[in-house]
Amino acid sequence: MSSRAEAAQATRRRIIDAAGDMLLRDGYHAMSVSSLAAAAGVSAQTVYNAIGGKAAVVKAVYDVTLVGDDEPIAMPDRPEFKAMSSAPDRDAFLRAYASLCATIYERTGPLLGVLLAQGAGNDAGLQDFVATIEQERRTGNTNVLAAMERVHGLPPDLDRARFIDVVWAVTAPEVYDRFVRRCGWTHEMYAAWLAEALVATFRSASVAPSVTSDPEE
């Protein structure tokens, strides 16, 4: 990497770090591009050039928080995702996925709590953010099922759409927030619950629906 590219990456990371601190301390609505620029020690134009407007900055903060760094590596290509493929069977694979989800929500929970405390409301930037991360979660669920199919195969009767629907729901960050922050569960309790929920969901979706005859026939 050239010195110019390294400097640009360092500036981008400084902006993201400053934005993360501001969001957690003051909330979404208190942060502006100008206040962020001042906190990061750069100009507002530098923020726009390095990342974009406020919505783009928030998404960048979320992405870095989710994976723990700002390296341009997609989640399916990361070691923690690939590690699921070493699981000896489907149940173990799903439990490994539950552990990954729990780790992600432990990282992103405080940030999402601040961003979504009052809902997206009429803020177009927050609305787009919520829509984007929800679609990304569903894509991630689909990628997990595809990865499991490559390693262990799938039952012929698996209702894939139903499975992904339910997984998308039970792995929602709101569920983690309800259990851990509101109900006082430990992170480990949530991870254990999610593991069993995913295994049960898969088993349920793998059973062909029974066909009942019409009693009048």
PDB file of C-alpha atoms in Angstrom:
ATOM      1  CA  MET A   1       0.000   0.000   0.000  1.00  0.00           C
ATOM      2  CA  SER A   2       1.335   3.444  -0.928  1.00  0.00           C
ATOM      3  CA  SER A   3       1.923   6.112   1.695  1.00  0.00           C
ATOM      4  CA  ARG A   4      -0.960   8.109   0.252  1.00  0.00           C
ATOM      5  CA  ALA A   5      -3.331   5.148   0.538  1.00  0.00           C
ATOM      6  CA  GLU A   6      -2.140   4.464   4.073  1.00  0.00           C
ATOM      7  CA  ALA A   7      -2.764   8.088   5.023  1.00  0.00           C
ATOM      8  CA  ALA A   8      -6.244   7.964   3.502  1.00  0.00           C
ATOM      9  CA  GLN A   9      -7.047   4.773   5.398  1.00  0.00           C
ATOM     10  CA  ALA A  10      -5.768   6.281   8.657  1.00  0.00           C
ATOM     11  CA  THR A  11      -7.929   9.373   8.120  1.00  0.00           C
ATOM     12  CA  ARG A  12     -10.957   7.233   7.397  1.00  0.00           C
ATOM     13  CA  ARG A  13     -10.401   5.206  10.537  1.00  0.00           C
ATOM     14  CA  ARG A  14      -9.958   8.358  12.621  1.00  0.00           C
ATOM     15  CA  ILE A  15     -13.286   9.670  11.341  1.00  0.00           C
ATOM     16  CA  ILE A  16     -15.008   6.353  12.062  1.00  0.00           C
ATOM     17  CA  ASP A  17     -13.548   6.181  15.572  1.00  0.00           C
ATOM     18  CA  ALA A  18     -14.647   9.730  16.311  1.00  0.00           C
ATOM     19  CA  ALA A  19     -18.118   9.050  14.920  1.00  0.00           C
ATOM     20  CA  GLY A  20     -18.471   5.916  17.029  1.00  0.00           C
ATOM     21  CA  ASP A  21     -17.551   7.817  20.178  1.00  0.00           C
ATOM     22  CA  MET A  22     -19.964  10.638  19.346  1.00  0.00           C
ATOM     23  CA  LEU A  23     -22.856   8.307  18.548  1.00  0.00           C
ATOM     24  CA  LEU A  24     -22.472   6.339  21.766  1.00  0.00           C
ATOM     25  CA  ARG A  25     -22.022   9.463  23.874  1.00  0.00           C
ATOM     26  CA  ASP A  26     -24.455  11.946  22.317  1.00  0.00           C
ATOM     27  CA  GLY A  27     -26.769   9.945  20.047  1.00  0.00           C
ATOM     28  CA  TYR A  28     -27.534  10.021  16.353  1.00  0.00           C
ATOM     29  CA  HIS A  29     -29.330  13.348  16.121  1.00  0.00           C
ATOM     30  CA  ALA A  30     -26.609  15.248  17.964  1.00  0.00           C
ATOM     31  CA  MET A  31     -23.976  14.295  15.416  1.00  0.00           C
ATOM     32  CA  SER A  32     -23.494  16.391  12.291  1.00  0.00           C
ATOM     33  CA  VAL A  33     -20.814  16.231   9.641  1.00  0.00           C
ATOM     34  CA  SER A  34     -19.357  19.515  10.882  1.00  0.00           C
ATOM     35  CA  SER A  35     -19.222  18.401  14.530  1.00  0.00           C
ATOM     36  CA  LEU A  36     -17.744  15.074  13.481  1.00  0.00           C
ATOM     37  CA  ALA A  37     -15.110  16.789  11.377  1.00  0.00           C
ATOM     38  CA  ALA A  38     -14.097  18.936  14.337  1.00  0.00           C
ATOM     39  CA  ALA A  39     -13.873  15.899  16.615  1.00  0.00           C
ATOM     40  CA  ALA A  40     -11.764  14.000  14.085  1.00  0.00           C
ATOM     41  CA  GLY A  41      -9.503  16.977  13.391  1.00  0.00           C
ATOM     42  CA  VAL A  42     -10.366  17.165   9.691  1.00  0.00           C
ATOM     43  CA  SER A  43     -12.475  19.336   7.439  1.00  0.00           C
ATOM     44  CA  ALA A  44     -16.088  18.569   6.622  1.00  0.00           C
ATOM     45  CA  GLN A  45     -15.073  18.041   3.004  1.00  0.00           C
ATOM     46  CA  THR A  46     -12.581  15.418   4.115  1.00  0.00           C
ATOM     47  CA  VAL A  47     -15.412  13.525   5.823  1.00  0.00           C
ATOM     48  CA  TYR A  48     -17.410  13.615   2.590  1.00  0.00           C
ATOM     49  CA  ASN A  49     -14.398  12.582   0.524  1.00  0.00           C
ATOM     50  CA  ALA A  50     -13.319   9.767   2.837  1.00  0.00           C
ATOM     51  CA  ILE A  51     -16.718   8.257   3.618  1.00  0.00           C
ATOM     52  CA  GLY A  52     -19.694  10.372   2.591  1.00  0.00           C
ATOM     53  CA  GLY A  53     -22.555  12.087   4.375  1.00  0.00           C
ATOM     54  CA  LYS A  54     -23.938  11.339   7.811  1.00  0.00           C
ATOM     55  CA  ALA A  55     -25.820   8.207   6.729  1.00  0.00           C
ATOM     56  CA  ALA A  56     -22.705   6.765   5.077  1.00  0.00           C
ATOM     57  CA  VAL A  57     -20.668   7.497   8.200  1.00  0.00           C
ATOM     58  CA  VAL A  58     -23.179   5.706  10.418  1.00  0.00           C
ATOM     59  CA  LYS A  59     -23.126   2.666   8.125  1.00  0.00           C
ATOM     60  CA  ALA A  60     -19.317   2.691   8.154  1.00  0.00           C
ATOM     61  CA  VAL A  61     -19.295   2.783  11.960  1.00  0.00           C
ATOM     62  CA  TYR A  62     -21.752  -0.116  12.051  1.00  0.00           C
ATOM     63  CA  ASP A  63     -19.737  -2.183   9.563  1.00  0.00           C
ATOM     64  CA  VAL A  64     -16.484  -1.710  11.471  1.00  0.00           C
ATOM     65  CA  THR A  65     -18.183  -2.451  14.787  1.00  0.00           C
ATOM     66  CA  LEU A  66     -19.790  -5.591  13.354  1.00  0.00           C
ATOM     67  CA  VAL A  67     -16.561  -7.224  12.153  1.00  0.00           C
ATOM     68  CA  GLY A  68     -14.137  -5.559  14.566  1.00  0.00           C
ATOM     69  CA  ASP A  69     -11.936  -3.869  11.961  1.00  0.00           C
ATOM     70  CA  ASP A  70     -12.051  -1.829   8.754  1.00  0.00           C
ATOM     71  CA  GLU A  71     -10.396  -4.357   6.456  1.00  0.00           C
ATOM     72  CA  PRO A  72     -12.245  -4.771   3.109  1.00  0.00           C
ATOM     73  CA  ILE A  73     -13.046  -8.442   3.720  1.00  0.00           C
ATOM     74  CA  ALA A  74     -16.611  -9.689   3.245  1.00  0.00           C
ATOM     75  CA  MET A  75     -18.146 -11.655   6.124  1.00  0.00           C
ATOM     76  CA  PRO A  76     -18.275 -14.987   4.192  1.00  0.00           C
ATOM     77  CA  ASP A  77     -14.514 -14.668   3.629  1.00  0.00           C
ATOM     78  CA  ARG A  78     -13.664 -14.047   7.285  1.00  0.00           C
ATOM     79  CA  PRO A  79     -12.155 -16.763   9.508  1.00  0.00           C
ATOM     80  CA  GLU A  80     -15.056 -16.769  11.977  1.00  0.00           C
ATOM     81  CA  PHE A  81     -17.512 -17.499   9.152  1.00  0.00           C
ATOM     82  CA  LYS A  82     -15.299 -20.097   7.489  1.00  0.00           C
ATOM     83  CA  ALA A  83     -14.768 -21.792  10.846  1.00  0.00           C
ATOM     84  CA  MET A  84     -18.371 -22.980  10.786  1.00  0.00           C
ATOM     85  CA  SER A  85     -17.473 -25.276   7.927  1.00  0.00           C
ATOM     86  CA  SER A  86     -15.253 -27.335  10.259  1.00  0.00           C
ATOM     87  CA  ALA A  87     -18.287 -28.287  12.366  1.00  0.00           C
ATOM     88  CA  PRO A  88     -18.792 -32.076  12.249  1.00  0.00           C
ATOM     89  CA  ASP A  89     -22.531 -32.021  11.560  1.00  0.00           C
ATOM     90  CA  ARG A  90     -25.476 -29.718  10.887  1.00  0.00           C
ATOM     91  CA  ASP A  91     -26.375 -29.165  14.528  1.00  0.00           C
ATOM     92  CA  ALA A  92     -22.804 -28.203  15.368  1.00  0.00           C
ATOM     93  CA  PHE A  93     -22.730 -25.932  12.317  1.00  0.00           C
ATOM     94  CA  LEU A  94     -25.860 -24.110  13.520  1.00  0.00           C
ATOM     95  CA  ARG A  95     -24.506 -23.801  17.046  1.00  0.00           C
ATOM     96  CA  ALA A  96     -21.328 -22.278  15.628  1.00  0.00           C
ATOM     97  CA  TYR A  97     -23.468 -19.825  13.672  1.00  0.00           C
ATOM     98  CA  ALA A  98     -25.370 -18.946  16.842  1.00  0.00           C
ATOM     99  CA  SER A  99     -22.069 -18.197  18.555  1.00  0.00           C
ATOM    100  CA  LEU A 100     -21.054 -15.930  15.661  1.00  0.00           C
ATOM    101  CA  CYS A 101     -24.394 -14.092  15.793  1.00  0.00           C
ATOM    102  CA  ALA A 102     -24.068 -13.611  19.537  1.00  0.00           C
ATOM    103  CA  THR A 103     -20.565 -12.180  19.109  1.00  0.00           C
ATOM    104  CA  ILE A 104     -21.804  -9.792  16.429  1.00  0.00           C
ATOM    105  CA  TYR A 105     -24.637  -8.524  18.603  1.00  0.00           C
ATOM    106  CA  GLU A 106     -22.363  -8.162  21.597  1.00  0.00           C
ATOM    107  CA  ARG A 107     -20.260  -5.852  19.422  1.00  0.00           C
ATOM    108  CA  THR A 108     -23.077  -3.921  17.765  1.00  0.00           C
ATOM    109  CA  GLY A 109     -25.673  -3.924  20.542  1.00  0.00           C
ATOM    110  CA  PRO A 110     -24.712  -0.616  22.199  1.00  0.00           C
ATOM    111  CA  LEU A 111     -24.503   1.177  18.841  1.00  0.00           C
ATOM    112  CA  LEU A 112     -27.827  -0.188  17.583  1.00  0.00           C
ATOM    113  CA  GLY A 113     -29.407   0.661  20.915  1.00  0.00           C
ATOM    114  CA  VAL A 114     -28.441   4.304  20.415  1.00  0.00           C
ATOM    115  CA  LEU A 115     -29.425   4.415  16.743  1.00  0.00           C
ATOM    116  CA  LEU A 116     -32.776   2.675  17.112  1.00  0.00           C
ATOM    117  CA  ALA A 117     -33.821   3.764  20.592  1.00  0.00           C
ATOM    118  CA  GLN A 118     -36.597   5.926  19.187  1.00  0.00           C
ATOM    119  CA  GLY A 119     -37.025   4.151  15.856  1.00  0.00           C
ATOM    120  CA  ALA A 120     -36.101   5.491  12.452  1.00  0.00           C
ATOM    121  CA  GLY A 121     -39.001   7.953  12.477  1.00  0.00           C
ATOM    122  CA  ASN A 122     -38.996  10.335   9.533  1.00  0.00           C
ATOM    123  CA  ASP A 123     -35.227  10.439   9.206  1.00  0.00           C
ATOM    124  CA  ALA A 124     -34.481   9.185   5.704  1.00  0.00           C
ATOM    125  CA  GLY A 125     -30.902   8.331   6.608  1.00  0.00           C
ATOM    126  CA  LEU A 126     -31.920   6.113   9.522  1.00  0.00           C
ATOM    127  CA  GLN A 127     -34.695   4.536   7.461  1.00  0.00           C
ATOM    128  CA  ASP A 128     -32.198   3.598   4.762  1.00  0.00           C
ATOM    129  CA  PHE A 129     -29.770   2.311   7.382  1.00  0.00           C
ATOM    130  CA  VAL A 130     -32.385   0.041   8.957  1.00  0.00           C
ATOM    131  CA  ALA A 131     -33.535  -1.250   5.558  1.00  0.00           C
ATOM    132  CA  THR A 132     -29.940  -1.922   4.509  1.00  0.00           C
ATOM    133  CA  ILE A 133     -28.867  -3.841   7.600  1.00  0.00           C
ATOM    134  CA  GLU A 134     -32.079  -5.883   7.570  1.00  0.00           C
ATOM    135  CA  GLN A 135     -31.431  -6.896   3.966  1.00  0.00           C
ATOM    136  CA  GLU A 136     -27.810  -7.654   4.801  1.00  0.00           C
ATOM    137  CA  ARG A 137     -28.917  -9.879   7.680  1.00  0.00           C
ATOM    138  CA  ARG A 138     -31.218 -11.829   5.388  1.00  0.00           C
ATOM    139  CA  THR A 139     -28.450 -12.191   2.829  1.00  0.00           C
ATOM    140  CA  GLY A 140     -26.210 -13.449   5.616  1.00  0.00           C
ATOM    141  CA  ASN A 141     -28.828 -16.009   6.688  1.00  0.00           C
ATOM    142  CA  THR A 142     -29.051 -17.219   3.097  1.00  0.00           C
ATOM    143  CA  ASN A 143     -25.254 -17.449   2.822  1.00  0.00           C
ATOM    144  CA  VAL A 144     -25.128 -19.539   5.994  1.00  0.00           C
ATOM    145  CA  LEU A 145     -27.652 -22.009   4.611  1.00  0.00           C
ATOM    146  CA  ALA A 146     -25.682 -22.242   1.373  1.00  0.00           C
ATOM    147  CA  ALA A 147     -22.454 -22.842   3.307  1.00  0.00           C
ATOM    148  CA  MET A 148     -24.085 -25.600   5.337  1.00  0.00           C
ATOM    149  CA  GLU A 149     -25.403 -27.203   2.160  1.00  0.00           C
ATOM    150  CA  ARG A 150     -21.911 -27.258   0.663  1.00  0.00           C
ATOM    151  CA  VAL A 151     -20.459 -28.980   3.721  1.00  0.00           C
ATOM    152  CA  HIS A 152     -23.232 -31.231   5.011  1.00  0.00           C
ATOM    153  CA  GLY A 153     -25.986 -31.214   2.389  1.00  0.00           C
ATOM    154  CA  LEU A 154     -29.608 -30.442   3.200  1.00  0.00           C
ATOM    155  CA  PRO A 155     -32.630 -32.690   3.803  1.00  0.00           C
ATOM    156  CA  PRO A 156     -34.800 -33.036   0.688  1.00  0.00           C
ATOM    157  CA  ASP A 157     -37.872 -31.840   2.582  1.00  0.00           C
ATOM    158  CA  LEU A 158     -36.249 -28.690   3.983  1.00  0.00           C
ATOM    159  CA  ASP A 159     -38.492 -25.652   3.529  1.00  0.00           C
ATOM    160  CA  ARG A 160     -35.693 -23.213   2.761  1.00  0.00           C
ATOM    161  CA  ALA A 161     -37.856 -20.096   2.611  1.00  0.00           C
ATOM    162  CA  ARG A 162     -39.489 -20.885   5.940  1.00  0.00           C
ATOM    163  CA  PHE A 163     -36.146 -21.643   7.565  1.00  0.00           C
ATOM    164  CA  ILE A 164     -34.614 -18.362   6.412  1.00  0.00           C
ATOM    165  CA  ASP A 165     -37.721 -16.425   7.476  1.00  0.00           C
ATOM    166  CA  VAL A 166     -37.534 -17.799  11.007  1.00  0.00           C
ATOM    167  CA  VAL A 167     -33.766 -17.442  11.306  1.00  0.00           C
ATOM    168  CA  TRP A 168     -34.022 -13.854  10.099  1.00  0.00           C
ATOM    169  CA  ALA A 169     -36.528 -13.223  12.897  1.00  0.00           C
ATOM    170  CA  VAL A 170     -34.822 -15.014  15.790  1.00  0.00           C
ATOM    171  CA  THR A 171     -31.398 -13.540  14.974  1.00  0.00           C
ATOM    172  CA  ALA A 172     -32.743  -9.974  14.949  1.00  0.00           C
ATOM    173  CA  PRO A 173     -30.706  -7.592  17.125  1.00  0.00           C
ATOM    174  CA  GLU A 174     -33.910  -6.586  18.921  1.00  0.00           C
ATOM    175  CA  VAL A 175     -34.127 -10.104  20.355  1.00  0.00           C
ATOM    176  CA  TYR A 176     -30.615  -9.852  21.773  1.00  0.00           C
ATOM    177  CA  ASP A 177     -31.486  -6.453  23.238  1.00  0.00           C
ATOM    178  CA  ARG A 178     -34.665  -7.783  24.882  1.00  0.00           C
ATOM    179  CA  PHE A 179     -32.965 -10.768  26.458  1.00  0.00           C
ATOM    180  CA  VAL A 180     -29.635  -9.238  27.472  1.00  0.00           C
ATOM    181  CA  ARG A 181     -30.399  -5.609  28.254  1.00  0.00           C
ATOM    182  CA  ARG A 182     -34.063  -5.757  29.239  1.00  0.00           C
ATOM    183  CA  CYS A 183     -34.296  -9.207  30.838  1.00  0.00           C
ATOM    184  CA  GLY A 184     -30.815  -9.289  32.307  1.00  0.00           C
ATOM    185  CA  TRP A 185     -29.614 -12.429  30.525  1.00  0.00           C
ATOM    186  CA  THR A 186     -25.885 -12.950  30.193  1.00  0.00           C
ATOM    187  CA  HIS A 187     -24.312 -13.058  26.782  1.00  0.00           C
ATOM    188  CA  GLU A 188     -23.702 -16.781  27.282  1.00  0.00           C
ATOM    189  CA  MET A 189     -27.365 -17.410  28.117  1.00  0.00           C
ATOM    190  CA  TYR A 190     -28.427 -15.710  24.894  1.00  0.00           C
ATOM    191  CA  ALA A 191     -25.881 -17.633  22.822  1.00  0.00           C
ATOM    192  CA  ALA A 192     -27.072 -20.944  24.303  1.00  0.00           C
ATOM    193  CA  TRP A 193     -30.730 -20.077  23.694  1.00  0.00           C
ATOM    194  CA  LEU A 194     -30.059 -19.020  20.103  1.00  0.00           C
ATOM    195  CA  ALA A 195     -28.109 -22.218  19.406  1.00  0.00           C
ATOM    196  CA  GLU A 196     -31.007 -24.395  20.496  1.00  0.00           C
ATOM    197  CA  ALA A 197     -33.524 -22.162  18.678  1.00  0.00           C
ATOM    198  CA  LEU A 198     -31.632 -22.503  15.396  1.00  0.00           C
ATOM    199  CA  VAL A 199     -31.305 -26.275  15.744  1.00  0.00           C
ATOM    200  CA  ALA A 200     -35.016 -26.618  16.537  1.00  0.00           C
ATOM    201  CA  THR A 201     -35.944 -24.324  13.648  1.00  0.00           C
ATOM    202  CA  PHE A 202     -33.885 -26.388  11.214  1.00  0.00           C
ATOM    203  CA  ARG A 203     -35.387 -29.652  12.401  1.00  0.00           C
ATOM    204  CA  SER A 204     -38.906 -28.253  12.152  1.00  0.00           C
ATOM    205  CA  ALA A 205     -38.314 -26.870   8.661  1.00  0.00           C
ATOM    206  CA  SER A 206     -36.837 -30.234   7.586  1.00  0.00           C
ATOM    207  CA  VAL A 207     -40.053 -32.155   8.207  1.00  0.00           C
ATOM    208  CA  ALA A 208     -42.477 -32.410   5.310  1.00  0.00           C
ATOM    209  CA  PRO A 209     -45.930 -31.072   6.267  1.00  0.00           C
ATOM    210  CA  SER A 210     -48.399 -33.823   6.967  1.00  0.00           C
ATOM    211  CA  VAL A 211     -51.272 -34.229   4.537  1.00  0.00           C
ATOM    212  CA  THR A 212     -54.626 -34.624   6.216  1.00  0.00           C
ATOM    213  CA  SER A 213     -57.638 -35.945   4.418  1.00  0.00           C
ATOM    214  CA  ASP A 214     -60.905 -34.084   4.234  1.00  0.00           C
ATOM    215  CA  PRO A 215     -63.243 -35.607   6.841  1.00  0.00           C
ATOM    216  CA  GLU A 216     -66.153 -35.234   4.440  1.00  0.00           C
ATOM    217  CA  GLU A 217     -64.471 -37.308   1.733  1.00  0.00           C
TER     218      GLU A 217
END
